[in-house]
Amino acid sequence: MSDVVSTAGLPQVVDFQQTPSLERIRPSVDAEASAALPDLVQARSDIEAAAIWLEATTDNPKTRRAMRKEVERFILWALHVRNKQLSQIGVMDIRAYVNFMADPQPADVWVSAIKRPRQHPAWRPFAGPLSLASQRYALVQLGSLYAWMVKGGWLKGNPVALVKKPEAPIDPMIKRLLPPEGIALAFEAIASTKSPLKRARDHFMFSLFYLTGLRTFEATAADMATLRRSASGHLWLMVQGKRNKRREVPISEALYEELGRYRVAFDLPLITLPGEDTPLLMAANSKRKRASNSTVLKAMIEIMGRAAALARTREQHELAERLTEATTHWLRHSCFSHLAQATGDLVMVRSLAGHARMDTTSRYLHAEADDLHVRVSQTLLTPPSS
């Protein structure tokens, strides 16, 4: 079968609700398999089954968008390159898709560097070739879909499970990390902010991300009322993380005091009232509206940019480069790395981070490159030559 995509191009999007171009029938399953696995999905087509998977497996809008993107790409490729539906895909199709993700061709059909709305005529499924890590992530999502379909009695097997996933190189030295000097410069930049509301919000926001390691969406979804004080007197913030897992994050007294100053700046009472629905992160105006993920990321990039400018004036050029690249997620890495280096307690860091696996947390137990160089050079010695 040819792997050449029709020059007619792609449909704008995969419509998970209406798919008139596809035969709306259930894939054939033999009688013995049907008896062993009853049809729990109860869809009328593969695409409808995929839509039910999206609806049934997550309530997080960000996670659902990421899952949908990977499945939508695959469905379009399967239809237009392999002329197959999901239920007809085999192992060699998955292997071919891995190669395709590394170089989506023809590029004018599949790729657009400009991000457009999904209904736009020039929308394309890919922004460019996918990295090894992104290829692996795509297969994880597709494997999850197929495993769910098998478990629900919709399909007999999971072809993705039989294909080796791409191995993304793992750099043990986490690069997305700011040293304490970078953190200090960021606060210096925030202190020079002219707007009192923005200055108060940004100071609290930066402190929150660095002192707790929260993900952006965890912080923007939280309300001030979810703060509670335990019987021992310690403060905790309830957040909802990946895969809808809820966890409590410790809030220091210093951060709580910063929250109070932030509240006062927005004409709120110093202490959070029971049942109050004020968002934890607000837009930098007097309307007290919830800050979106994009608002937070934009504000963080602006702070980092001003901190980088300060670093350049002091000829700290390497630090300036780091600050220029830094985002909210860098503060998460910095929080866990600094904690791991100071305490060596990976169990504690894992709990704070909300990691499912310890090997994810163990990446934070490292020395900076310069510190590593000094320790190795001073510890391992050989006698000089005569």
mmCIF file of C-alpha atoms in Angstrom:
data_model
loop_
_atom_site.group_PDB
_atom_site.id
_atom_site.type_symbol
_atom_site.label_atom_id
_atom_site.label_comp_id
_atom_site.label_asym_id
_atom_site.label_seq_id
_atom_site.Cartn_x
_atom_site.Cartn_y
_atom_site.Cartn_z
ATOM 1 C CA MET A 1 0.000 0.000 0.000
ATOM 2 C CA SER A 2 1.378 3.429 -0.907
ATOM 3 C CA ASP A 3 2.432 5.803 1.845
ATOM 4 C CA VAL A 4 1.863 8.895 -0.331
ATOM 5 C CA VAL A 5 -0.758 11.292 0.991
ATOM 6 C CA SER A 6 -3.349 12.481 -1.476
ATOM 7 C CA THR A 7 -2.621 15.928 -2.846
ATOM 8 C CA ALA A 8 -6.206 16.758 -2.042
ATOM 9 C CA GLY A 9 -4.983 17.385 1.493
ATOM 10 C CA LEU A 10 -6.517 16.560 4.829
ATOM 11 C CA PRO A 11 -9.910 17.213 6.337
ATOM 12 C CA GLN A 12 -9.722 20.134 8.708
ATOM 13 C CA VAL A 13 -10.172 18.078 11.859
ATOM 14 C CA VAL A 14 -11.318 14.710 13.080
ATOM 15 C CA ASP A 15 -14.921 15.137 14.175
ATOM 16 C CA PHE A 16 -15.277 12.850 17.165
ATOM 17 C CA GLN A 17 -19.044 13.255 17.166
ATOM 18 C CA GLN A 18 -19.992 12.947 13.477
ATOM 19 C CA THR A 19 -17.925 10.860 11.063
ATOM 20 C CA PRO A 20 -20.055 10.417 7.913
ATOM 21 C CA SER A 21 -17.053 9.487 5.752
ATOM 22 C CA LEU A 22 -16.428 6.407 7.866
ATOM 23 C CA GLU A 23 -18.567 3.314 8.044
ATOM 24 C CA ARG A 24 -20.262 3.521 11.392
ATOM 25 C CA ILE A 25 -20.030 -0.154 12.248
ATOM 26 C CA ARG A 26 -18.469 -2.084 15.069
ATOM 27 C CA PRO A 27 -15.232 -3.925 14.134
ATOM 28 C CA SER A 28 -15.755 -7.653 13.718
ATOM 29 C CA VAL A 29 -14.963 -9.723 16.794
ATOM 30 C CA ASP A 30 -15.289 -13.501 16.770
ATOM 31 C CA ALA A 31 -17.948 -15.161 18.910
ATOM 32 C CA GLU A 32 -15.496 -16.626 21.416
ATOM 33 C CA ALA A 33 -13.832 -13.248 22.034
ATOM 34 C CA SER A 34 -17.214 -11.545 22.297
ATOM 35 C CA ALA A 35 -18.286 -14.019 24.968
ATOM 36 C CA ALA A 36 -15.060 -13.446 26.934
ATOM 37 C CA LEU A 37 -15.122 -9.646 26.610
ATOM 38 C CA PRO A 38 -18.586 -8.068 26.489
ATOM 39 C CA ASP A 39 -18.849 -4.816 24.590
ATOM 40 C CA LEU A 40 -18.670 -2.238 27.360
ATOM 41 C CA VAL A 41 -17.795 0.651 25.017
ATOM 42 C CA GLN A 42 -21.032 0.447 23.006
ATOM 43 C CA ALA A 43 -19.875 2.795 20.259
ATOM 44 C CA ARG A 44 -20.910 2.768 16.592
ATOM 45 C CA SER A 45 -17.454 3.356 15.099
ATOM 46 C CA ASP A 46 -13.785 3.458 15.980
ATOM 47 C CA ILE A 47 -13.788 7.240 16.171
ATOM 48 C CA GLU A 48 -16.823 7.274 18.431
ATOM 49 C CA ALA A 49 -15.034 4.735 20.634
ATOM 50 C CA ALA A 50 -12.033 7.103 20.762
ATOM 51 C CA ALA A 51 -14.365 9.952 21.736
ATOM 52 C CA ILE A 52 -15.782 7.849 24.581
ATOM 53 C CA TRP A 53 -12.195 7.078 25.702
ATOM 54 C CA LEU A 54 -11.435 10.807 25.889
ATOM 55 C CA GLU A 55 -14.614 11.461 27.850
ATOM 56 C CA ALA A 56 -14.231 8.516 30.228
ATOM 57 C CA THR A 57 -10.556 8.677 31.149
ATOM 58 C CA THR A 58 -9.914 12.288 32.186
ATOM 59 C CA ASP A 59 -11.711 15.374 33.441
ATOM 60 C CA ASN A 60 -8.662 17.621 33.067
ATOM 61 C CA PRO A 61 -9.137 19.891 29.989
ATOM 62 C CA LYS A 62 -5.387 20.264 29.407
ATOM 63 C CA THR A 63 -4.799 16.517 29.565
ATOM 64 C CA ARG A 64 -7.769 15.861 27.290
ATOM 65 C CA ARG A 65 -6.457 18.313 24.676
ATOM 66 C CA ALA A 66 -3.053 16.605 24.697
ATOM 67 C CA MET A 67 -4.633 13.150 24.373
ATOM 68 C CA ARG A 68 -6.961 14.275 21.614
ATOM 69 C CA LYS A 69 -4.117 15.830 19.627
ATOM 70 C CA GLU A 70 -2.167 12.567 19.540
ATOM 71 C CA VAL A 71 -5.188 10.442 18.627
ATOM 72 C CA GLU A 72 -6.373 12.928 16.010
ATOM 73 C CA ARG A 73 -2.960 12.942 14.317
ATOM 74 C CA PHE A 74 -2.905 9.168 14.245
ATOM 75 C CA ILE A 75 -6.451 8.828 12.900
ATOM 76 C CA LEU A 76 -5.709 11.268 10.065
ATOM 77 C CA TRP A 77 -2.484 9.450 9.209
ATOM 78 C CA ALA A 78 -4.164 6.030 9.337
ATOM 79 C CA LEU A 79 -6.970 7.140 7.018
ATOM 80 C CA HIS A 80 -4.935 9.116 4.492
ATOM 81 C CA VAL A 81 -1.651 7.191 4.440
ATOM 82 C CA ARG A 82 -2.621 3.595 5.286
ATOM 83 C CA ASN A 83 -6.308 3.775 4.313
ATOM 84 C CA LYS A 84 -7.216 2.070 7.578
ATOM 85 C CA GLN A 85 -9.421 2.640 10.586
ATOM 86 C CA LEU A 86 -8.168 2.190 14.138
ATOM 87 C CA SER A 87 -9.445 -1.383 14.349
ATOM 88 C CA GLN A 88 -7.499 -2.357 11.203
ATOM 89 C CA ILE A 89 -4.096 -1.143 12.374
ATOM 90 C CA GLY A 90 -1.308 -3.697 12.832
ATOM 91 C CA VAL A 91 2.220 -3.750 14.222
ATOM 92 C CA MET A 92 3.901 -2.656 10.978
ATOM 93 C CA ASP A 93 1.490 0.272 10.721
ATOM 94 C CA ILE A 94 2.627 1.451 14.145
ATOM 95 C CA ARG A 95 6.268 1.082 13.076
ATOM 96 C CA ALA A 96 5.545 3.153 9.974
ATOM 97 C CA TYR A 97 3.838 5.834 12.066
ATOM 98 C CA VAL A 98 6.906 6.139 14.303
ATOM 99 C CA ASN A 99 9.012 6.853 11.199
ATOM 100 C CA PHE A 100 6.385 9.290 9.957
ATOM 101 C CA MET A 101 6.376 11.285 13.219
ATOM 102 C CA ALA A 102 10.123 11.810 12.846
ATOM 103 C CA ASP A 103 9.549 13.400 9.416
ATOM 104 C CA PRO A 104 5.911 14.153 8.472
ATOM 105 C CA GLN A 105 5.868 14.282 4.680
ATOM 106 C CA PRO A 106 4.661 15.869 2.460
ATOM 107 C CA ALA A 107 5.282 18.825 4.761
ATOM 108 C CA ASP A 108 2.831 21.135 2.985
ATOM 109 C CA VAL A 109 0.026 18.674 3.757
ATOM 110 C CA TRP A 110 0.956 17.770 7.325
ATOM 111 C CA VAL A 111 3.054 20.598 8.783
ATOM 112 C CA SER A 112 2.538 24.269 9.631
ATOM 113 C CA ALA A 113 4.855 26.317 11.826
ATOM 114 C CA ILE A 114 1.985 28.754 12.423
ATOM 115 C CA LYS A 115 -0.449 27.731 15.127
ATOM 116 C CA ARG A 116 -4.003 28.147 13.840
ATOM 117 C CA PRO A 117 -7.479 27.259 15.150
ATOM 118 C CA ARG A 118 -8.400 23.673 14.365
ATOM 119 C CA GLN A 119 -11.243 24.766 12.061
ATOM 120 C CA HIS A 120 -8.974 27.022 9.967
ATOM 121 C CA PRO A 121 -8.440 25.772 6.368
ATOM 122 C CA ALA A 122 -4.652 26.054 6.799
ATOM 123 C CA TRP A 123 -4.586 24.119 10.096
ATOM 124 C CA ARG A 124 -2.157 21.195 10.073
ATOM 125 C CA PRO A 125 -1.715 18.357 12.594
ATOM 126 C CA PHE A 126 2.040 18.892 13.080
ATOM 127 C CA ALA A 127 4.270 21.902 13.755
ATOM 128 C CA GLY A 128 7.301 19.927 12.568
ATOM 129 C CA PRO A 129 9.128 16.640 13.168
ATOM 130 C CA LEU A 130 8.546 15.213 16.645
ATOM 131 C CA SER A 131 11.454 14.665 19.011
ATOM 132 C CA LEU A 132 12.140 11.203 20.400
ATOM 133 C CA ALA A 133 10.466 12.216 23.658
ATOM 134 C CA SER A 134 7.375 13.446 21.781
ATOM 135 C CA GLN A 135 7.269 10.272 19.672
ATOM 136 C CA ARG A 136 7.371 8.216 22.843
ATOM 137 C CA TYR A 137 4.606 10.307 24.405
ATOM 138 C CA ALA A 138 2.436 9.825 21.301
ATOM 139 C CA LEU A 139 2.830 6.044 21.494
ATOM 140 C CA VAL A 140 2.026 6.073 25.212
ATOM 141 C CA GLN A 141 -1.273 7.835 24.474
ATOM 142 C CA LEU A 142 -2.107 5.551 21.537
ATOM 143 C CA GLY A 143 -1.200 2.500 23.596
ATOM 144 C CA SER A 144 -3.498 3.733 26.341
ATOM 145 C CA LEU A 145 -6.338 4.119 23.838
ATOM 146 C CA TYR A 146 -5.856 0.637 22.377
ATOM 147 C CA ALA A 147 -5.488 -0.982 25.814
ATOM 148 C CA TRP A 148 -8.737 0.673 26.893
ATOM 149 C CA MET A 149 -10.503 -0.539 23.749
ATOM 150 C CA VAL A 150 -9.296 -4.090 24.384
ATOM 151 C CA LYS A 151 -10.348 -3.957 28.020
ATOM 152 C CA GLY A 152 -13.756 -2.643 26.987
ATOM 153 C CA GLY A 153 -14.275 -5.502 24.542
ATOM 154 C CA TRP A 154 -14.105 -3.253 21.474
ATOM 155 C CA LEU A 155 -10.897 -4.754 20.019
ATOM 156 C CA LYS A 156 -9.074 -8.049 20.386
ATOM 157 C CA GLY A 157 -5.518 -6.723 20.623
ATOM 158 C CA ASN A 158 -3.234 -3.747 21.143
ATOM 159 C CA PRO A 159 -0.686 -3.353 18.299
ATOM 160 C CA VAL A 160 1.105 -0.498 20.072
ATOM 161 C CA ALA A 161 2.076 -2.815 22.935
ATOM 162 C CA LEU A 162 4.092 -4.940 20.501
ATOM 163 C CA VAL A 163 6.265 -2.074 19.214
ATOM 164 C CA LYS A 164 9.350 -0.778 20.995
ATOM 165 C CA LYS A 165 8.935 2.856 21.958
ATOM 166 C CA PRO A 166 11.616 5.376 20.926
ATOM 167 C CA GLU A 167 14.209 5.922 23.643
ATOM 168 C CA ALA A 168 14.653 9.594 24.394
ATOM 169 C CA PRO A 169 18.147 10.444 25.649
ATOM 170 C CA ILE A 170 18.064 11.313 29.352
ATOM 171 C CA ASP A 171 20.382 14.033 30.514
ATOM 172 C CA PRO A 172 21.094 13.371 34.225
ATOM 173 C CA MET A 173 22.007 17.028 34.653
ATOM 174 C CA ILE A 174 18.745 18.931 34.683
ATOM 175 C CA LYS A 175 19.371 22.074 32.697
ATOM 176 C CA ARG A 176 16.102 23.854 33.400
ATOM 177 C CA LEU A 177 17.375 25.058 36.733
ATOM 178 C CA LEU A 178 18.034 28.491 38.228
ATOM 179 C CA PRO A 179 20.745 28.995 40.851
ATOM 180 C CA PRO A 180 19.916 31.057 43.954
ATOM 181 C CA GLU A 181 21.473 34.119 42.275
ATOM 182 C CA GLY A 182 18.921 33.851 39.482
ATOM 183 C CA ILE A 183 16.051 33.606 41.960
ATOM 184 C CA ALA A 184 17.338 36.731 43.736
ATOM 185 C CA LEU A 185 17.565 38.680 40.476
ATOM 186 C CA ALA A 186 13.979 37.772 39.630
ATOM 187 C CA PHE A 187 12.756 39.182 42.943
ATOM 188 C CA GLU A 188 14.833 42.303 42.314
ATOM 189 C CA ALA A 189 13.088 42.703 38.968
ATOM 190 C CA ILE A 190 9.675 42.213 40.577
ATOM 191 C CA ALA A 191 10.457 44.863 43.220
ATOM 192 C CA SER A 192 10.877 47.474 40.461
ATOM 193 C CA THR A 193 7.392 46.793 39.009
ATOM 194 C CA LYS A 194 5.411 50.049 38.955
ATOM 195 C CA SER A 195 1.890 48.673 39.362
ATOM 196 C CA PRO A 196 1.237 47.882 43.059
ATOM 197 C CA LEU A 197 -1.235 45.133 42.170
ATOM 198 C CA LYS A 198 1.076 43.473 39.674
ATOM 199 C CA ARG A 199 4.045 43.807 42.032
ATOM 200 C CA ALA A 200 2.144 42.129 44.890
ATOM 201 C CA ARG A 201 0.726 39.392 42.659
ATOM 202 C CA ASP A 202 4.056 38.658 40.953
ATOM 203 C CA HIS A 203 5.972 38.506 44.239
ATOM 204 C CA PHE A 204 3.500 36.019 45.676
ATOM 205 C CA MET A 205 3.260 34.076 42.407
ATOM 206 C CA PHE A 206 7.029 33.695 42.041
ATOM 207 C CA SER A 207 7.353 32.711 45.699
ATOM 208 C CA LEU A 208 4.528 30.192 45.348
ATOM 209 C CA PHE A 209 6.094 28.388 42.378
ATOM 210 C CA TYR A 210 9.611 28.335 43.821
ATOM 211 C CA LEU A 211 8.642 27.337 47.368
ATOM 212 C CA THR A 212 6.095 24.664 46.439
ATOM 213 C CA GLY A 213 7.114 23.343 42.999
ATOM 214 C CA LEU A 214 3.509 23.553 41.782
ATOM 215 C CA ARG A 215 2.746 23.003 38.125
ATOM 216 C CA THR A 216 1.226 26.006 36.351
ATOM 217 C CA PHE A 217 -2.231 24.453 35.952
ATOM 218 C CA GLU A 218 -2.241 23.305 39.586
ATOM 219 C CA ALA A 219 -1.687 26.870 40.798
ATOM 220 C CA THR A 220 -4.166 28.544 38.445
ATOM 221 C CA ALA A 221 -6.921 26.062 39.336
ATOM 222 C CA ALA A 222 -6.512 26.476 43.115
ATOM 223 C CA ASP A 223 -8.575 28.761 45.338
ATOM 224 C CA MET A 224 -7.397 30.533 48.473
ATOM 225 C CA ALA A 225 -10.108 28.745 50.457
ATOM 226 C CA THR A 226 -8.382 25.386 49.892
ATOM 227 C CA LEU A 227 -5.700 26.453 52.362
ATOM 228 C CA ARG A 228 -6.137 24.699 55.698
ATOM 229 C CA ARG A 229 -4.267 24.560 58.972
ATOM 230 C CA SER A 230 -3.751 21.098 60.440
ATOM 231 C CA ALA A 231 -4.135 20.158 64.100
ATOM 232 C CA SER A 232 -0.381 20.574 64.485
ATOM 233 C CA GLY A 233 -0.642 24.151 63.219
ATOM 234 C CA HIS A 234 0.912 23.620 59.790
ATOM 235 C CA LEU A 235 -0.584 25.124 56.649
ATOM 236 C CA TRP A 236 -1.469 23.003 53.600
ATOM 237 C CA LEU A 237 -2.822 23.765 50.140
ATOM 238 C CA MET A 238 -5.002 21.181 48.383
ATOM 239 C CA VAL A 239 -4.221 20.899 44.667
ATOM 240 C CA GLN A 240 -5.335 18.611 41.859
ATOM 241 C CA GLY A 241 -2.438 17.358 39.767
ATOM 242 C CA LYS A 242 -1.925 15.055 36.827
ATOM 243 C CA ARG A 243 -4.421 12.241 36.322
ATOM 244 C CA ASN A 244 -6.713 14.110 38.741
ATOM 245 C CA LYS A 245 -4.622 13.055 41.724
ATOM 246 C CA ARG A 246 -5.203 15.309 44.704
ATOM 247 C CA ARG A 247 -2.422 16.080 47.135
ATOM 248 C CA GLU A 248 -1.687 18.569 49.899
ATOM 249 C CA VAL A 249 1.290 20.884 49.477
ATOM 250 C CA PRO A 250 2.998 22.439 52.519
ATOM 251 C CA ILE A 251 2.772 26.225 52.775
ATOM 252 C CA SER A 252 5.381 27.935 54.912
ATOM 253 C CA GLU A 253 4.451 30.691 57.345
ATOM 254 C CA ALA A 254 6.595 33.093 55.284
ATOM 255 C CA LEU A 255 4.604 32.274 52.138
ATOM 256 C CA TYR A 256 1.341 32.628 54.077
ATOM 257 C CA GLU A 257 2.440 36.089 55.234
ATOM 258 C CA GLU A 258 3.209 36.931 51.607
ATOM 259 C CA LEU A 259 -0.300 35.782 50.715
ATOM 260 C CA GLY A 260 -1.664 38.205 53.297
ATOM 261 C CA ARG A 261 0.247 41.148 51.774
ATOM 262 C CA TYR A 262 -0.972 40.100 48.338
ATOM 263 C CA ARG A 263 -4.580 39.995 49.589
ATOM 264 C CA VAL A 264 -4.337 43.414 51.228
ATOM 265 C CA ALA A 265 -2.987 44.903 47.985
ATOM 266 C CA PHE A 266 -6.177 43.656 46.286
ATOM 267 C CA ASP A 267 -8.385 45.122 49.058
ATOM 268 C CA LEU A 268 -9.171 41.703 50.502
ATOM 269 C CA PRO A 269 -9.167 40.884 54.232
ATOM 270 C CA LEU A 270 -5.782 39.775 55.535
ATOM 271 C CA ILE A 271 -7.111 36.328 56.450
ATOM 272 C CA THR A 272 -8.928 34.051 54.006
ATOM 273 C CA LEU A 273 -12.596 33.696 54.944
ATOM 274 C CA PRO A 274 -14.363 30.284 55.068
ATOM 275 C CA GLY A 275 -16.001 29.449 51.752
ATOM 276 C CA GLU A 276 -14.245 32.269 49.947
ATOM 277 C CA ASP A 277 -13.974 31.585 46.196
ATOM 278 C CA THR A 278 -11.070 33.948 45.473
ATOM 279 C CA PRO A 279 -8.627 32.303 43.045
ATOM 280 C CA LEU A 280 -5.120 31.740 44.373
ATOM 281 C CA LEU A 281 -3.596 33.538 41.377
ATOM 282 C CA MET A 282 -5.487 36.586 40.131
ATOM 283 C CA ALA A 283 -5.099 38.745 37.068
ATOM 284 C CA ALA A 284 -3.057 41.868 37.812
ATOM 285 C CA ASN A 285 -6.050 44.216 37.973
ATOM 286 C CA SER A 286 -8.677 45.138 40.515
ATOM 287 C CA LYS A 287 -11.317 42.704 39.202
ATOM 288 C CA ARG A 288 -9.990 39.698 41.169
ATOM 289 C CA LYS A 289 -10.479 37.356 38.224
ATOM 290 C CA ARG A 290 -8.623 34.075 37.961
ATOM 291 C CA ALA A 291 -5.331 34.276 36.072
ATOM 292 C CA SER A 292 -5.205 31.841 33.163
ATOM 293 C CA ASN A 293 -2.260 29.571 32.406
ATOM 294 C CA SER A 294 -1.250 31.816 29.512
ATOM 295 C CA THR A 295 -1.452 34.918 31.717
ATOM 296 C CA VAL A 296 0.849 33.323 34.302
ATOM 297 C CA LEU A 297 3.328 32.100 31.699
ATOM 298 C CA LYS A 298 3.415 35.514 30.010
ATOM 299 C CA ALA A 299 3.990 37.235 33.360
ATOM 300 C CA MET A 300 6.753 34.784 34.269
ATOM 301 C CA ILE A 301 8.549 35.264 30.946
ATOM 302 C CA GLU A 302 8.384 39.037 31.447
ATOM 303 C CA ILE A 303 9.865 38.730 34.953
ATOM 304 C CA MET A 304 12.643 36.447 33.727
ATOM 305 C CA GLY A 305 13.411 38.840 30.873
ATOM 306 C CA ARG A 306 13.875 41.784 33.234
ATOM 307 C CA ALA A 307 15.990 39.633 35.553
ATOM 308 C CA ALA A 308 18.141 38.632 32.565
ATOM 309 C CA ALA A 309 18.660 42.313 31.732
ATOM 310 C CA LEU A 310 19.874 42.897 35.291
ATOM 311 C CA ALA A 311 22.263 39.956 34.957
ATOM 312 C CA ARG A 312 23.739 41.391 31.754
ATOM 313 C CA THR A 313 24.403 44.750 33.388
ATOM 314 C CA ARG A 314 26.487 42.851 35.969
ATOM 315 C CA GLU A 315 28.264 40.815 33.285
ATOM 316 C CA GLN A 316 26.619 37.573 34.464
ATOM 317 C CA HIS A 317 26.132 36.417 30.908
ATOM 318 C CA GLU A 318 25.640 32.676 31.521
ATOM 319 C CA LEU A 319 23.021 33.454 34.165
ATOM 320 C CA ALA A 320 21.372 35.925 31.773
ATOM 321 C CA GLU A 321 21.080 33.161 29.174
ATOM 322 C CA ARG A 322 19.397 30.869 31.677
ATOM 323 C CA LEU A 323 16.970 33.554 32.760
ATOM 324 C CA THR A 324 16.102 34.341 29.143
ATOM 325 C CA GLU A 325 15.039 30.719 28.611
ATOM 326 C CA ALA A 326 13.377 30.230 32.005
ATOM 327 C CA THR A 327 9.646 29.655 32.458
ATOM 328 C CA THR A 328 7.367 28.689 35.327
ATOM 329 C CA HIS A 329 8.432 25.059 35.018
ATOM 330 C CA TRP A 330 12.035 26.060 35.708
ATOM 331 C CA LEU A 331 10.942 27.109 39.198
ATOM 332 C CA ARG A 332 9.485 23.629 39.725
ATOM 333 C CA HIS A 333 12.817 22.062 38.767
ATOM 334 C CA SER A 334 14.698 24.586 40.895
ATOM 335 C CA CYS A 335 12.508 23.904 43.926
ATOM 336 C CA PHE A 336 13.038 20.135 43.807
ATOM 337 C CA SER A 337 16.715 20.311 42.865
ATOM 338 C CA HIS A 338 17.573 22.711 45.667
ATOM 339 C CA LEU A 339 15.557 20.643 48.153
ATOM 340 C CA ALA A 340 17.161 17.379 47.028
ATOM 341 C CA GLN A 341 20.664 18.827 47.214
ATOM 342 C CA ALA A 342 20.045 20.342 50.653
ATOM 343 C CA THR A 343 18.328 17.328 52.250
ATOM 344 C CA GLY A 344 19.056 14.268 50.103
ATOM 345 C CA ASP A 345 15.498 13.164 50.982
ATOM 346 C CA LEU A 346 14.042 11.931 47.695
ATOM 347 C CA VAL A 347 10.944 10.492 49.382
ATOM 348 C CA MET A 348 10.059 13.967 50.646
ATOM 349 C CA VAL A 349 10.717 15.540 47.215
ATOM 350 C CA ARG A 350 8.648 12.847 45.509
ATOM 351 C CA SER A 351 5.713 13.549 47.808
ATOM 352 C CA LEU A 352 5.947 17.302 47.189
ATOM 353 C CA ALA A 353 6.267 16.855 43.429
ATOM 354 C CA GLY A 354 3.422 14.376 43.123
ATOM 355 C CA HIS A 355 5.588 11.989 41.098
ATOM 356 C CA ALA A 356 4.291 8.492 40.451
ATOM 357 C CA ARG A 357 7.798 7.021 40.121
ATOM 358 C CA MET A 358 10.933 7.470 42.223
ATOM 359 C CA ASP A 359 13.218 7.408 39.174
ATOM 360 C CA THR A 360 11.567 10.647 38.034
ATOM 361 C CA THR A 361 12.397 12.256 41.376
ATOM 362 C CA SER A 362 15.944 10.874 41.471
ATOM 363 C CA ARG A 363 16.926 13.144 38.570
ATOM 364 C CA TYR A 364 16.872 16.063 40.981
ATOM 365 C CA LEU A 365 19.609 14.649 43.190
ATOM 366 C CA HIS A 366 22.553 16.070 41.295
ATOM 367 C CA ALA A 367 25.356 18.573 41.597
ATOM 368 C CA GLU A 368 25.701 21.583 39.333
ATOM 369 C CA ALA A 369 28.342 21.191 36.638
ATOM 370 C CA ASP A 370 30.849 23.551 38.293
ATOM 371 C CA ASP A 371 30.343 21.952 41.712
ATOM 372 C CA LEU A 372 30.772 18.497 40.194
ATOM 373 C CA HIS A 373 33.977 19.632 38.491
ATOM 374 C CA VAL A 374 35.421 20.983 41.745
ATOM 375 C CA ARG A 375 34.513 17.896 43.786
ATOM 376 C CA VAL A 376 35.932 15.450 41.266
ATOM 377 C CA SER A 377 39.110 17.475 40.729
ATOM 378 C CA GLN A 378 39.787 17.811 44.439
ATOM 379 C CA THR A 379 38.842 14.246 45.435
ATOM 380 C CA LEU A 380 40.450 12.109 42.739
ATOM 381 C CA LEU A 381 44.196 12.690 42.476
ATOM 382 C CA THR A 382 47.155 10.930 40.894
ATOM 383 C CA PRO A 383 50.824 11.614 41.685
ATOM 384 C CA PRO A 384 52.601 14.077 39.377
ATOM 385 C CA SER A 385 54.995 12.720 36.798
ATOM 386 C CA SER A 386 58.697 12.990 37.595
#
